[in-house]
Coordinates of C-alpha atoms and ligand atoms in Angstrom, one line a residue:
X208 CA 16.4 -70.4 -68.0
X209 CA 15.1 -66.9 -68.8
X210 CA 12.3 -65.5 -66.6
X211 CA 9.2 -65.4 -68.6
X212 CA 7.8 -62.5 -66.9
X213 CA 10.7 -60.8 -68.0
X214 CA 11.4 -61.5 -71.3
X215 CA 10.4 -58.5 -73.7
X216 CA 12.5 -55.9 -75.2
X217 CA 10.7 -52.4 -75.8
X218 CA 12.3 -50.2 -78.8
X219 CA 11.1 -46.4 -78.1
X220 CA 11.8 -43.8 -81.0
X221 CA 12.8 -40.6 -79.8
X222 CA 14.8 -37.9 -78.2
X223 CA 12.8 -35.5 -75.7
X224 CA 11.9 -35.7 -72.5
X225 CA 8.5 -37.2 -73.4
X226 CA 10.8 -40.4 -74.6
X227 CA 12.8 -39.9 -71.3
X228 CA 9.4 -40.5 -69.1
X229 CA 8.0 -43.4 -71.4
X230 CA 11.6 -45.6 -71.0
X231 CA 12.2 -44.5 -67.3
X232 CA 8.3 -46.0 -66.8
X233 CA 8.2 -48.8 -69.3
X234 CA 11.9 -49.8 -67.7
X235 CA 10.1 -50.5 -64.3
X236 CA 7.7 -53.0 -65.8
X237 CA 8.1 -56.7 -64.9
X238 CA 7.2 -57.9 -68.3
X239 CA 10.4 -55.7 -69.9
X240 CA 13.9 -56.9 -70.2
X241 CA 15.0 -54.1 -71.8
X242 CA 14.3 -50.6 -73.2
X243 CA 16.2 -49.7 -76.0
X244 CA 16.1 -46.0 -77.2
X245 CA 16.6 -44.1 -80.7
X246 CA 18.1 -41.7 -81.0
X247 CA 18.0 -41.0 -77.2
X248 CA 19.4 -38.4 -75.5
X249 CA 22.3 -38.4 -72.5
X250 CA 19.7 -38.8 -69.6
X251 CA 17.7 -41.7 -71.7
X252 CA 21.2 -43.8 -71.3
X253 CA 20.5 -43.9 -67.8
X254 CA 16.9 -45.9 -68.5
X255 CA 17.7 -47.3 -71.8
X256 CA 20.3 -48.4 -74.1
X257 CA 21.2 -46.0 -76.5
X258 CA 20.6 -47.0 -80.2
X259 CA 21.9 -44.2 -82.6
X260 CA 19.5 -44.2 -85.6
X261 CA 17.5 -40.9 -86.0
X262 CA 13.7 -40.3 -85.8
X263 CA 13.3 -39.4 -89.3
X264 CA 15.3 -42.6 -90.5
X265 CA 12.7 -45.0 -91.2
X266 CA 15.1 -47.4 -93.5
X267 CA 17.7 -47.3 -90.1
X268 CA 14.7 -47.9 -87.6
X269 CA 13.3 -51.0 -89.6
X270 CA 16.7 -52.4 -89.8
X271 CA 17.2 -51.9 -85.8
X272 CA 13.9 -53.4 -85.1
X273 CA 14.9 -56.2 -87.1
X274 CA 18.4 -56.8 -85.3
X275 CA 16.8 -56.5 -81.9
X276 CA 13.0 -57.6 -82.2
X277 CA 11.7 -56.0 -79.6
X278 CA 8.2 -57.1 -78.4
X279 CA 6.8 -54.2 -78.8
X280 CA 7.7 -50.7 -80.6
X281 CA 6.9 -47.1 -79.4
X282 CA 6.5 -44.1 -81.7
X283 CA 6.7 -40.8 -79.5
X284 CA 7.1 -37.8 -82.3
X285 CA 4.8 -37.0 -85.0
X286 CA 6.9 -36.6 -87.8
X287 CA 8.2 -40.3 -88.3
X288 CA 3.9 -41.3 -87.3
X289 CA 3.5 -39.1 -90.4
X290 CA 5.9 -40.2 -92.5
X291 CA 4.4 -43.9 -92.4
X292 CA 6.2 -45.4 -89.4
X293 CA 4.1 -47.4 -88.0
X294 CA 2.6 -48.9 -90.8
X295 CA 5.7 -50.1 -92.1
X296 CA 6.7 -51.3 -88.8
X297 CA 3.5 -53.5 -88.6
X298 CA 3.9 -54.7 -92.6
X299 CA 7.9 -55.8 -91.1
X300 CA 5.5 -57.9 -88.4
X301 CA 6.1 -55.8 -85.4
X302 CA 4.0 -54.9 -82.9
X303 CA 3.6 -51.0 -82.5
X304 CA 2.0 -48.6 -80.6
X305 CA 1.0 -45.5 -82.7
X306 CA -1.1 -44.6 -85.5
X307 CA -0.4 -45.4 -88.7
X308 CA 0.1 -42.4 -91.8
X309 CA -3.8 -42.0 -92.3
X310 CA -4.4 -41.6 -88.6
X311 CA -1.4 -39.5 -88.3
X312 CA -2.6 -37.1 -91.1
X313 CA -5.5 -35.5 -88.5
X314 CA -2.0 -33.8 -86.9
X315 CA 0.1 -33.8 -90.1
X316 CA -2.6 -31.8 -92.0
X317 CA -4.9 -29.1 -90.8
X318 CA -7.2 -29.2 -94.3
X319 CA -7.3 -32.8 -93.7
X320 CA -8.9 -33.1 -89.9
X321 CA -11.1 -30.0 -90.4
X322 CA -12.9 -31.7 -92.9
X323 CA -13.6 -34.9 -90.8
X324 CA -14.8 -32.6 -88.1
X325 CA -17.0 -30.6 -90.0
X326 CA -18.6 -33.7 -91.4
X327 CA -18.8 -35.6 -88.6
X328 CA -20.5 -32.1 -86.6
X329 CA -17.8 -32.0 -83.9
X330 CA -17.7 -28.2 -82.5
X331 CA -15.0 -26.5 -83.8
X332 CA -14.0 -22.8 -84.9
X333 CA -15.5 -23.1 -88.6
X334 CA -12.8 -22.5 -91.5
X335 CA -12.2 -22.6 -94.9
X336 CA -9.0 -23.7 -97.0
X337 CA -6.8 -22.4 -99.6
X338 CA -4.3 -23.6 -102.0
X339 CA -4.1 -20.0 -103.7
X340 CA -3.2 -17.0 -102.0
X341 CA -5.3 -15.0 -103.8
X342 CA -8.1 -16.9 -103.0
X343 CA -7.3 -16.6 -99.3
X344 CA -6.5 -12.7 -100.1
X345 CA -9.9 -12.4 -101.4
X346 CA -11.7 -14.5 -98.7
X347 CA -10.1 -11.9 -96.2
X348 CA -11.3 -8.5 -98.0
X349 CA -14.5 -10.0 -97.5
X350 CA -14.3 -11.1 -93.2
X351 CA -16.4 -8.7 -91.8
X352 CA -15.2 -10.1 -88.0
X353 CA -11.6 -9.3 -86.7
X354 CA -9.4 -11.3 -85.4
X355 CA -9.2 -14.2 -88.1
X356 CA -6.4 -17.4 -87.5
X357 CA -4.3 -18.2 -90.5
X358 CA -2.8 -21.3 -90.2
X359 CA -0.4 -23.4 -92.4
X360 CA -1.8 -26.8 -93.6
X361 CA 1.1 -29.1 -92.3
X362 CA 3.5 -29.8 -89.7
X363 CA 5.5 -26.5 -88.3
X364 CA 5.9 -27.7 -84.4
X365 CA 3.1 -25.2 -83.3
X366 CA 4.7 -21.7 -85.1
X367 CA 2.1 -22.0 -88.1
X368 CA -0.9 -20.3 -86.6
X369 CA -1.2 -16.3 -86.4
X370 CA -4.0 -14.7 -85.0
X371 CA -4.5 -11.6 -87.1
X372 CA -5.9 -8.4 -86.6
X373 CA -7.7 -6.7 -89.5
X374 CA -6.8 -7.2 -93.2
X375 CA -3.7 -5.9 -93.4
X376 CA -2.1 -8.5 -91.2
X377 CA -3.5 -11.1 -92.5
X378 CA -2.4 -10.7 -96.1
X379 CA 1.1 -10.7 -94.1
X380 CA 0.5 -13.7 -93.1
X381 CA -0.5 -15.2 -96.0
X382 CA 2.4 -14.3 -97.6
X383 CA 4.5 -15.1 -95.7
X384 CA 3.5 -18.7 -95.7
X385 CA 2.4 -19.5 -99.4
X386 CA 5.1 -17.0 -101.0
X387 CA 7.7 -16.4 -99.0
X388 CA 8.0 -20.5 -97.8
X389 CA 8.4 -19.6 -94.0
X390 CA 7.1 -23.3 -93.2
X391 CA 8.4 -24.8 -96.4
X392 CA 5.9 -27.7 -98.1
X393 CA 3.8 -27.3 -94.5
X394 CA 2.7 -24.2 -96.1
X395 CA 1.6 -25.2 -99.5
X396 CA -1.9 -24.7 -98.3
X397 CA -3.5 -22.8 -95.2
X398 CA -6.9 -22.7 -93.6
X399 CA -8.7 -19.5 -92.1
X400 CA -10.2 -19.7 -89.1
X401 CA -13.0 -18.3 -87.0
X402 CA -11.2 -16.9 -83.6
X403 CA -12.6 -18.7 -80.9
X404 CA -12.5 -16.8 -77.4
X405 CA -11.8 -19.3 -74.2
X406 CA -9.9 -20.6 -71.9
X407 CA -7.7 -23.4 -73.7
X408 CA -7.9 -27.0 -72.5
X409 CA -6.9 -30.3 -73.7
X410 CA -7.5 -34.4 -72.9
X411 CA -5.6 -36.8 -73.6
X412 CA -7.1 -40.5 -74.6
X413 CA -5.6 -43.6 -75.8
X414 CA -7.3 -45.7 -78.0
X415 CA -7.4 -48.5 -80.5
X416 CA -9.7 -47.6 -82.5
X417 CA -12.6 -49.1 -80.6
X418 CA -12.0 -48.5 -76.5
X419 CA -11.2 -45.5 -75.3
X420 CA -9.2 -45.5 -72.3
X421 CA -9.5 -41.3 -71.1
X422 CA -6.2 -40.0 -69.5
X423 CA -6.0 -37.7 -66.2
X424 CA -6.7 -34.3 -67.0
X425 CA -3.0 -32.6 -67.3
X426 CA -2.6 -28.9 -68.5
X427 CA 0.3 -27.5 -70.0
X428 CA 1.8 -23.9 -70.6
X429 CA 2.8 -22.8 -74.2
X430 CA 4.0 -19.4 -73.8
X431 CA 7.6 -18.2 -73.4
X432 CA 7.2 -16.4 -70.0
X433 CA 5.7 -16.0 -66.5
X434 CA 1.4 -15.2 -67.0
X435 CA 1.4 -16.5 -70.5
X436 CA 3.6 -13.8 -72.4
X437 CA 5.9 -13.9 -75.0
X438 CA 6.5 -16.2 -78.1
X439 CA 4.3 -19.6 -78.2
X440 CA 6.5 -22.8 -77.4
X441 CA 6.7 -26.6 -77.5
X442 CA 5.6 -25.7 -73.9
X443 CA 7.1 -25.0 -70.4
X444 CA 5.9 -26.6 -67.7
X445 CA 2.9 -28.6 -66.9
X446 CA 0.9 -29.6 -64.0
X447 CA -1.5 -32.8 -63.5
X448 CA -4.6 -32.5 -62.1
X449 CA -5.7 -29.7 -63.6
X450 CA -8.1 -28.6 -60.4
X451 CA -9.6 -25.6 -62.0
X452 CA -10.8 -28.2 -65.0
X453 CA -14.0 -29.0 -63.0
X454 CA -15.6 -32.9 -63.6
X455 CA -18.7 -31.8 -65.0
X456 CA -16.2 -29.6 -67.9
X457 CA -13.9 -33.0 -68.0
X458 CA -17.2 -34.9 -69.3
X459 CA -18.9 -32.4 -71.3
X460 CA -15.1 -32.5 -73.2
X461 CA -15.5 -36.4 -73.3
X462 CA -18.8 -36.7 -74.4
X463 CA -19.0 -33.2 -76.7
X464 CA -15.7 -33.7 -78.5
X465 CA -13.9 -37.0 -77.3
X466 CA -16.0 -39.6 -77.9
X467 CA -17.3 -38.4 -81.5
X468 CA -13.8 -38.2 -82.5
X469 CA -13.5 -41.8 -81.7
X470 CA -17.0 -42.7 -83.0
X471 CA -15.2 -40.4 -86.6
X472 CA -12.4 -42.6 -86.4
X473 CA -14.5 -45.6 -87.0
X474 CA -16.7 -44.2 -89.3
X475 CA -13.9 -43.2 -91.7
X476 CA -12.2 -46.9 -91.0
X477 CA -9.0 -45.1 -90.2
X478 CA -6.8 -47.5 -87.6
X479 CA -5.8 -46.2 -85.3
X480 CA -3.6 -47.5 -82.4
X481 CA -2.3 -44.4 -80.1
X482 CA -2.9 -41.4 -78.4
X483 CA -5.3 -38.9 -79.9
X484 CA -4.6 -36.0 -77.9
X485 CA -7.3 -32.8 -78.3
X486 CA -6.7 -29.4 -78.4
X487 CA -10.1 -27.4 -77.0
X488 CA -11.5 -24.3 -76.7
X489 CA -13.7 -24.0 -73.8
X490 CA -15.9 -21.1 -75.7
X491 CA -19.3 -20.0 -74.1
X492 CA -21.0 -22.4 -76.2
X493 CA -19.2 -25.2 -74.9
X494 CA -16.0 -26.8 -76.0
X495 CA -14.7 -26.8 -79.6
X496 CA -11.7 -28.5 -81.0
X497 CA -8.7 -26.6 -81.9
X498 CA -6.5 -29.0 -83.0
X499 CA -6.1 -33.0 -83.0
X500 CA -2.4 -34.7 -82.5
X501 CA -2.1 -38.4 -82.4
X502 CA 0.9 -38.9 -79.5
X503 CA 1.9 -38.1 -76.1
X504 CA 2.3 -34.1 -75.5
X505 CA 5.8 -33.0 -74.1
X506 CA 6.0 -32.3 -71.3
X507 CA 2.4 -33.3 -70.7
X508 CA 3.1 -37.2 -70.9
X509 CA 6.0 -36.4 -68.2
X510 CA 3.5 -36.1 -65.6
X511 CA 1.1 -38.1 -66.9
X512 CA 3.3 -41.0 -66.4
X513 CA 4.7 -39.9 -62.7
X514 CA 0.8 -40.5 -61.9
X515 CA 0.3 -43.6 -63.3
X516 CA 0.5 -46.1 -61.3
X517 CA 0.1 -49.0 -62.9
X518 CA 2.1 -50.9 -65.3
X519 CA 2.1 -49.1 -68.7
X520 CA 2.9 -51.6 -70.7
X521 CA 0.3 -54.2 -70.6
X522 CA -1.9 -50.6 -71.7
X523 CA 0.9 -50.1 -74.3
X524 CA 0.5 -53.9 -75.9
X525 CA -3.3 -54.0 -75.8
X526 CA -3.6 -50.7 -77.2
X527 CA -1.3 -51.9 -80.3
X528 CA -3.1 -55.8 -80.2
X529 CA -6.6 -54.2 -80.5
X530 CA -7.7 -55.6 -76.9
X531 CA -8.1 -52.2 -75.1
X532 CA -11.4 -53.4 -74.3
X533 CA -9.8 -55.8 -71.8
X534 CA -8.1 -53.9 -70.0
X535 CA -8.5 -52.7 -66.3
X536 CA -8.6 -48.8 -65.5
X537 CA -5.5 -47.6 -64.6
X538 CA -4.9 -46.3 -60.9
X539 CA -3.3 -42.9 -60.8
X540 CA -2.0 -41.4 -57.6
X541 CA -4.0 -38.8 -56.0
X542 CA -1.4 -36.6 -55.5
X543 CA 0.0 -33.7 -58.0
X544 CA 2.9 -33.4 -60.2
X545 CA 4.2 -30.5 -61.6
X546 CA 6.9 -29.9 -64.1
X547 CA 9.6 -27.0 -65.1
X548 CA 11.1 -27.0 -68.1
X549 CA 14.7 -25.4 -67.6
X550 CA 15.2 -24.3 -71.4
X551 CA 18.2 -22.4 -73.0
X552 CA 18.2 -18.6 -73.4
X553 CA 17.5 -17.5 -77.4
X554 CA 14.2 -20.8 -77.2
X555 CA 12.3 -21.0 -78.8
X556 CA 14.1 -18.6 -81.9
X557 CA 17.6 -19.6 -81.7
X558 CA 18.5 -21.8 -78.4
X559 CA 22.3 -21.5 -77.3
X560 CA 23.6 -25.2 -77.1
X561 CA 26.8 -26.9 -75.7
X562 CA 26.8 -25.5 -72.2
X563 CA 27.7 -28.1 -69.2
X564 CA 25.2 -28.6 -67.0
X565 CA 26.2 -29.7 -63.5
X566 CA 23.7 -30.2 -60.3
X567 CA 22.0 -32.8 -61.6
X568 CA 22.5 -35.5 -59.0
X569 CA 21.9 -32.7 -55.9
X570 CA 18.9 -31.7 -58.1
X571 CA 17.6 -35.6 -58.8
X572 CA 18.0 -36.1 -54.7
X573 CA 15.2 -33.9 -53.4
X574 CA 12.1 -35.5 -53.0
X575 CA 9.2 -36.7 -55.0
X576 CA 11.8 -35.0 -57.8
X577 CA 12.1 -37.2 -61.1
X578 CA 14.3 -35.5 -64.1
X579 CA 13.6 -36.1 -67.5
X580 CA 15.9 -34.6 -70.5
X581 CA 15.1 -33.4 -73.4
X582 CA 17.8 -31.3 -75.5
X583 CA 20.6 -33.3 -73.8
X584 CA 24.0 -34.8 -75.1
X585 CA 27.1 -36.4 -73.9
X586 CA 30.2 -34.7 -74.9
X587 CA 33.8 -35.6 -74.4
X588 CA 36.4 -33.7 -73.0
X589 CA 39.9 -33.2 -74.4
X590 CA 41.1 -35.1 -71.4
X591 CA 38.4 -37.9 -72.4
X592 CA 35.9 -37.1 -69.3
X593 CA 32.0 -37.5 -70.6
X594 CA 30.2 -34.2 -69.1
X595 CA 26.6 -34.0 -70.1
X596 CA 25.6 -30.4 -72.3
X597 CA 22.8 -28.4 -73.8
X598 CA 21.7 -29.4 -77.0
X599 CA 18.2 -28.1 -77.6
X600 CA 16.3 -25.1 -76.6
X601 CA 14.0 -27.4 -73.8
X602 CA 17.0 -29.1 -71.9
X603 CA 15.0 -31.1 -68.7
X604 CA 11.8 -31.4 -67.9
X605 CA 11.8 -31.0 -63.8
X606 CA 8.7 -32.7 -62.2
X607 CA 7.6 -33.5 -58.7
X608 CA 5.3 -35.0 -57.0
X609 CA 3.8 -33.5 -53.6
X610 CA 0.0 -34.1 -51.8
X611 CA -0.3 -30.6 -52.6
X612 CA 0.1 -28.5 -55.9
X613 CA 2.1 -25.8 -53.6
X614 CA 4.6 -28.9 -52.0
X615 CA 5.3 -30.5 -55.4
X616 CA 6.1 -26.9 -57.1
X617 CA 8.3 -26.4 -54.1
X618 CA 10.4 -29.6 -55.1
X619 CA 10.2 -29.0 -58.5
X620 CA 12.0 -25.3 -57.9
X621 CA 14.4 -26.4 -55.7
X622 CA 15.6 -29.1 -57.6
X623 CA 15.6 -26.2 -60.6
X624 CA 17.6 -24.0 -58.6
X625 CA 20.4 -27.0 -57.9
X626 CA 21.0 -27.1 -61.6
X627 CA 23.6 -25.2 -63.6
X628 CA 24.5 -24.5 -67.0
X629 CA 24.8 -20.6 -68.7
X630 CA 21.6 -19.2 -70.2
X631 CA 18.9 -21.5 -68.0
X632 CA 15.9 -20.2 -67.5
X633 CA 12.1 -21.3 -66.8
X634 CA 8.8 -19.9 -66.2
X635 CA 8.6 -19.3 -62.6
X636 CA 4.3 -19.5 -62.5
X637 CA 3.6 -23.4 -63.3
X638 CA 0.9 -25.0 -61.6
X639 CA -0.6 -21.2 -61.0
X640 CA -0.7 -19.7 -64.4
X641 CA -4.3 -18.2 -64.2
X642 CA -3.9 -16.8 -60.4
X643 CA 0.1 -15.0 -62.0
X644 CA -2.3 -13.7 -64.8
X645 CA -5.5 -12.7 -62.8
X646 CA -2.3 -10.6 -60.9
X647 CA -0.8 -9.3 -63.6
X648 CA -4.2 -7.9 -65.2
X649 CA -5.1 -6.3 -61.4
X650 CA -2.1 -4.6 -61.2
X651 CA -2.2 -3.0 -65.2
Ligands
AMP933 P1 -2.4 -25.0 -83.0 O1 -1.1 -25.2 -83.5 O2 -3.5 -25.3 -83.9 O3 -2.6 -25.7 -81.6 O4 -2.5 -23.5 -82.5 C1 -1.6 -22.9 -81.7 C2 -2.3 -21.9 -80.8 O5 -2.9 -20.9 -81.5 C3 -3.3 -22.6 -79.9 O6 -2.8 -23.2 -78.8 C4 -4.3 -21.4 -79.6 O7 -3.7 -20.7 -78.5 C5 -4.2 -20.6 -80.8 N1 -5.3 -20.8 -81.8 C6 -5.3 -21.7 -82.8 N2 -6.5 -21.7 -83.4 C7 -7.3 -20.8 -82.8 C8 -8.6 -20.3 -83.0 N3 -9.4 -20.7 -83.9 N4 -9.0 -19.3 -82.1 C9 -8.2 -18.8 -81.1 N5 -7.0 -19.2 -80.9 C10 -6.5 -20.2 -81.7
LIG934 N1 2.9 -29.6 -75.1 C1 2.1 -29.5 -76.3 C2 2.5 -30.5 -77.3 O1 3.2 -31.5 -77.1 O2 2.1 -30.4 -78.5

């Protein structure tokens, strides 16, 4: 007889090291049979079978879920949220954890969430939005304040913002992404934006539509290189608490920006079964949204989920039945994580790919160490051995746990070090970003 504690298959679709964390956690719940994993990657195989249907192939993913029927469904990336996933997961009678397109469209379009923000009075940077560039190029001659953002409407994994200068700039910009197609139909329309001076913040909350269950604070770091310089990324490392995030900031976030977002949400009858994660500004005048996604951040839900220490996926169900409401808090551990990202030399332009990566076992063996892959794939050597290669420009996500932030970025460094493969490299300041910088302005 089949254990009925044990009886659910989980289907989770995607590749990073997000996806990684979410099968190596869902995998250790008692309710789960099985994760199975699409497209994967070559350390997901370890914590998942391996289906090989791409992100983006929605006709592929329906088919799989209907040869496997897995209790529930998981939709890490944006693009297949935006592209209508989930709703036609839920019309094929699944059950599915992630918004559907509507919801999806407050990451998916720029134009689209600012409005709902500005009608629903949630602090922002104010903006205004352009389907002519000569309408934008006129708007500009007349900003009297310097910088201005110029951002492209749609989806363009976080390169579609430029903070501009003065005028000159900014009519670069503009061109650049309404004539010149830099970020292809993404760019069809843009929004300029106020500039808003801060520290930058985010929370994380999932929802379902109704309850809000609020995540542990979790920070990560975008730019390239050690005190925040260099090209903006998917981001590099991350650390969870966030202790310089004080509870009184954590609140005014949840009750300032949060919980009006929710409260939008149901104004605007937009389902919406996921994570609505925030982008903030702390300004002087409090916080101010920057951006909205509607999934896990990577490598942000990495730590998040070496934290949690409850069962995920009775959260996971009620969260797509609608019954969030009945849930218990989640316990967290009190101690911190912090995660590397080893990435490829040439990321985030023009990542190398295909070098062997070896250490990983001495690496995976040092304590409180969990490793998570991202741009990861199996390839086969002429004499048939499997070795396991670089395939993206962020290859692992390292994390650690320790009692201290100091002990759990010693772990995560030393397990860094242990791995090999040509062009690695990291951020060597994660989990103390703001003192590297305060030390890298003293000395200038
Ligand atoms: P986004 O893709 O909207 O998250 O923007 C990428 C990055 O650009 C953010 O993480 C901020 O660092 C910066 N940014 C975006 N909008 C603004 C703004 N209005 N003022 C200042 N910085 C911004
Ligand atoms: N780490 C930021 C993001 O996932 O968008």
């Amino acid at each position: 007889m089949s254990d009925p504690t044990h009886s659910m298959k989980v289907l989770v679709i995607g590749s990073g090291g997000r996806e990684h964390s979410l099968c190596w956690k869902i995998g250790k719940s008692p309710l789960v049979s099985e994760v199975i994993c699409a497209p994967g990657n070559a350390g997901i195989g370890d914590v998942a079978r391996i289906a090989p249907v791409e992100a983006t192939d929605l006709d592929g993913l329906i088919a799989l879920a209907e040869a496997e029927r897995p209790g529930l469904v998981l939709i890490g990336p944006e693009d297949p949220l935006a592209a209508g996933l989930a709703d036609r997961m839920r019309d094929a009678g699944f059950r599915v954890f992630g918004p559907g397109a509507e919801g999806a469209q407050l990451e998916a379009s720029k134009a689209f969430s600012k409005d709902l923000i500005e009608r629903h009075r949630i602090p922002t940077a104010t903006a205004r939005s352009f389907d002519r560039s000569g309408q934008a190029k006129g708007y500009l001659e007349g900003c009297t304040t310097w910088p201005q953002v110029v951002k492209a409407d749609g989806l363009a994994a976080g390169k579609g913002v430029y903070i501009c200068q003065d005028l000159a700039e900014a009519k670069v910009a503009v061109d650049a992404i309404m004539e010149e197609g830099r970020h292809g139909a993404a760019g069809s329309k843009i929004l300029i934006e106020e500039f808003l001076v801060g520290e930058e913040a985010s929370v994380f909350a999932i929802t379902d539509g109704d309850a809000v269950l609020v995540l542990e604070p979790v920070q990560d770091h975008k730019q390239a290189y050690d005190g925040d310089e260099g090209p903006n990324t998917g981001g590099m490392g991350v650390y969870s608490p966030v202790p310089e995030l004080s509870k009184r900031i954590y609140k005014q976030i949840e009750q300032h920006v949060l919980l009006p977002s929710i409260h939008m949400l149901r104004r605007e009858k937009i389902a919406f079964r996921g994570v609505l994660f925030i982008g903030l500004m702390l300004t002087e005048g409090g916080p101010r949204v920057i951006e909205y996604n509607v999934r896990f951040g990577d490598p942000e839900c990495q730590a998040l989920v070496r934290r949690l220490k409850s069962d995920i996926v009775p959260i996971l169900i009620a969260t797509a039945d609608g019954t969030l409401s009945e849930i218990e808090s989640p316990e967290w551990d009190a101690d911190t994580c912090v995660g590397v990202v080893a990435a490829a030399e040439g990321y985030p332009e023009a990542p190398r790919k295909g070098d062997e990566i070896s250490g990983l076992e001495e690496a995976a063996a040092v304590e409180g160490v969990e490793i998570f892959h991202a741009g990861t794939k199996l390839h086969r050597n002429l004499d048939g051995h499997e070795e396991v290669v670089t395939n993206g420009g962020r290859v692992l996500t390292i994390t650690a746990m320790g009692a201290t932030t100091d002990l759990a970025r010693e772990r995560a460094y030393e397990a860094y070090g242990k791995i090999r493969y040509d062009g690695k490299f990291c951020r060597t300041d994660i989990g103390r970003r703001r003192e590297a910088r305060k030390e890298t302005t003293s000395q200038a």
